[in-house]
């Protein structure tokens, strides 16, 4: 059973059988290394592979043109005047009538029609078509029967022509002739040119109707494709006029299915993060394989014509499809994510993990080929074997030739998949890495981070990351490059379409006795299934119904069995001079003599093919497009590589912030440690010469104490890449500054011990700190970090990182998470997203201030300010402006989106630009008092933030079953509702609180802010929250509304590696690859849901009276004692509630 299933293509095997074989077999062990070697060379030199394959395909295309693939009428025997009727016979239809058929027309196989008994008369029925000659106002007229130059010794006889329903559309005139089958070549040769009118003697003004098949071979290969494309509509109309209706339906379904397969390919690639390029390159690879297979087939002497290709390729595309490139692409993306995870795990022990991105991409492709390469090759081998069996069979028609061609196409498709397409994948991965790198760097720069720090952070975040680290790429619904991958529906679609084709043919076979198109027609003996692959024959009764009736009457009268082969209609074109149509077009860039000399050189045919391709209308544009794309790609890669080259000394720290040895060792000699002390003058001279890094620590400390080196400039003074790396110089500056602070006489009583204190300063990446997060750095503070949860938020589980020194906080939040999960998780709604900045401007008079307010509130003012503001950033977009007057002071509150950054620096830049535009719009007397006029309001509790919102406005809700409240929270639903009303609502209102209608929302917000690198000062407004509890049919409905959560996932403290690791834990690290701002919004939802858990647990503890006991148990072994203060003494001396006078009770309580 397992062996049998392994022989099936992968799309037909079940998921269990795909994973059943963990140990590779013998063939797998032999083939996989070869495929890896092939793909490794392709990934090492991708541009070379792409250019080589494209050049080879172009040469094959030229060879096909020279081989007359698009010239069906060309005489392959080399005769300049002869006609090869093979292309006519391929589309012909033979009918037989006689005594043995009961005088009913009966279809004959083409092979049997060629070998007939001498007593049987074999005729050919030819139809000559003269387009655009039927209309009365037509400038051209069809020739009469007597104008047709019939040879004197020919038995050809004119027949009555047959009208067609499409004749009014094409305005065609037809002439029909019957001729003995043996005379067909001679008869056609005489009909190559027909004068428009019968005439005698030479007439220079006479026009000739030229046979299109004869015309095509005179135009040369340069015009073959152009003529073929220009006649596509005409041939389509001919197909509608002459082919059988069922064949037309089958071909329409085939082409429809092929195009739906193309659409499915683009949709599958779009789900993997590529909207256009990957699917397009898959099509290019398939076209190249088609060209290679076609040139090999034709060179081996197998006859292939355009009719066979146009009707067989749709079914090949639908049957084979594009699953293999899709499977390989998924495997490569899966391997890239696995490589990222492995890199994090290997670097997690504190050591530096340095990623070589180019090597990583190559390894990624290698891992994908190792995992899926053998399965893909096996599927190709099975399909090629089936097609080879079809080519070796004795099936009549074009099925054998097409199977032979299809086998070669699949062979080259397999070869190109592991060469050309893997090279494309490696380039695509590199471009995606660079795009993500550049986008993140620019976003950080717009948020005010220095370019060096932004580049370092972007380098650490090069590879794409899954939204859920625990998921595997093979599972449905996994994110890759920010998109969702789902199982492809192509196999189901194929089964549906192939089943439809089989059903149509079954209906075709069953209805043959009832589909006689003529009163004398008998049921056909030809299987209609062959029409799915072979070229569909014409409908003889559509083409020559009247002519067949005429021949039928003669045959019946003479009692002679007759076979009639109805050839496809032969079309003509009208020309003034017949000799003009035979002239070869000139203008080739290759002179004949020069071409002969060139062809004598080895490889001359390839060079000639390349040069001729410049003349081809298709390839010339393809070459221009390819050159343009090459220039753009190389320029893009060059610009991105400049920073990589300039930052080659940057070390990549691990997720915990530790750093080890620098990547590049210093070129110069190590720091000189002299045996004797340098004099101060020499040390000062070395500092002036930018050689301070060569001094030892004692000398640097001495200069700093004397004021020769400012303490705040140590990093700048010690920066010398020739002596030490950037990280080493920054760490050394921190060490020197600690010594400087310890030796400062002004603070000797308090700061003496800082140099040797337990404040750590080593093994930390200060590159992301310097110029971005902190100045005058003397170390870093380790902060306890815990996790609560996991908590189900909007259907996805998250661990909640919390950095805090308050005991029980994490445990309490964890209990709330457990209770919320028991009710199905938390649901969040984002009601607003806009950071604010409120500048203050002043005018000399109130009238001018009022005019400015009216202009800002007008449509013109809003439009002008929005245009100026939006021009400063790719992410900041002005949403609204609110104005307020206070005397002659005008306050403007800008509210904008900021992408994934918290955005204060981004908004400040936009506000400055907008105010400058406002001054240029007629308010030159405006004075800018402050870019921030506290109308924002930032880092302060304010009613405007509580009402209008600031940052992200989120509402989170959960429904806790009453049983869970009783057993887990040890409380009661009604008790919790009453406590929340009395404490969080009435109590806060009694205190006059603004946004403080909660138990301890700021506790959770502060802990998560510290863990994820947010601005701790913004906890003031971010902690604004109102908690609402209701009894919902015996269950507890709890919600928190937080109108101003100010967070970001890029910029600020998020550039530090430990904080980035916590953002990564939440799946929101960095900028979102496709939806700017989505990561920051997701973080705000997580914080709101975390506050919900904290509120639920604390209120339950208060209702049950567990709060003090929990703190005592977890934080202290005994209650701390201290001397009574005057305040505590007065409280103890205060009268009790029972002793207080009744009238003073409320006063004392208040």
PDB file of N, CA and C in Angstrom, residues 23-30 374:
ATOM      1  N   UNK A  23      12.874   8.232   6.788  1.00  0.00           N
ATOM      2  CA  UNK A  23      14.201   7.879   6.312  1.00  0.00           C
ATOM      3  C   UNK A  23      14.189   7.853   4.788  1.00  0.00           C
ATOM      4  N   UNK A  24      15.089   8.596   4.142  1.00  0.00           N
ATOM      5  CA  UNK A  24      15.109   8.605   2.676  1.00  0.00           C
ATOM      6  C   UNK A  24      15.539   7.256   2.124  1.00  0.00           C
ATOM      7  N   UNK A  25      14.965   6.901   0.977  1.00  0.00           N
ATOM      8  CA  UNK A  25      15.310   5.643   0.336  1.00  0.00           C
ATOM      9  C   UNK A  25      16.597   5.737  -0.447  1.00  0.00           C
ATOM     10  N   UNK A  26      16.886   4.648  -1.148  1.00  0.00           N
ATOM     11  CA  UNK A  26      18.149   4.585  -1.890  1.00  0.00           C
ATOM     12  C   UNK A  26      18.174   5.629  -3.003  1.00  0.00           C
ATOM     13  N   UNK A  27      17.101   5.705  -3.798  1.00  0.00           N
ATOM     14  CA  UNK A  27      17.068   6.669  -4.882  1.00  0.00           C
ATOM     15  C   UNK A  27      17.124   8.101  -4.355  1.00  0.00           C
ATOM     16  N   UNK A  28      16.463   8.321  -3.242  1.00  0.00           N
ATOM     17  CA  UNK A  28      16.498   9.657  -2.642  1.00  0.00           C
ATOM     18  C   UNK A  28      17.920  10.042  -2.259  1.00  0.00           C
ATOM     19  N   UNK A  29      18.640   9.104  -1.677  1.00  0.00           N
ATOM     20  CA  UNK A  29      20.023   9.397  -1.266  1.00  0.00           C
ATOM     21  C   UNK A  29      20.941   9.609  -2.465  1.00  0.00           C
ATOM     22  N   UNK A  30      20.608   9.036  -3.596  1.00  0.00           N
ATOM     23  CA  UNK A  30      21.446   9.188  -4.777  1.00  0.00           C
ATOM     24  C   UNK A  30      21.106  10.449  -5.563  1.00  0.00           C
ATOM     25  N   UNK A 374      13.635  15.351  -4.323  1.00  0.00           N
ATOM     26  CA  UNK A 374      13.416  13.999  -4.830  1.00  0.00           C
ATOM     27  C   UNK A 374      11.940  13.772  -5.160  1.00  0.00           C
TER      28      UNK A 374
END
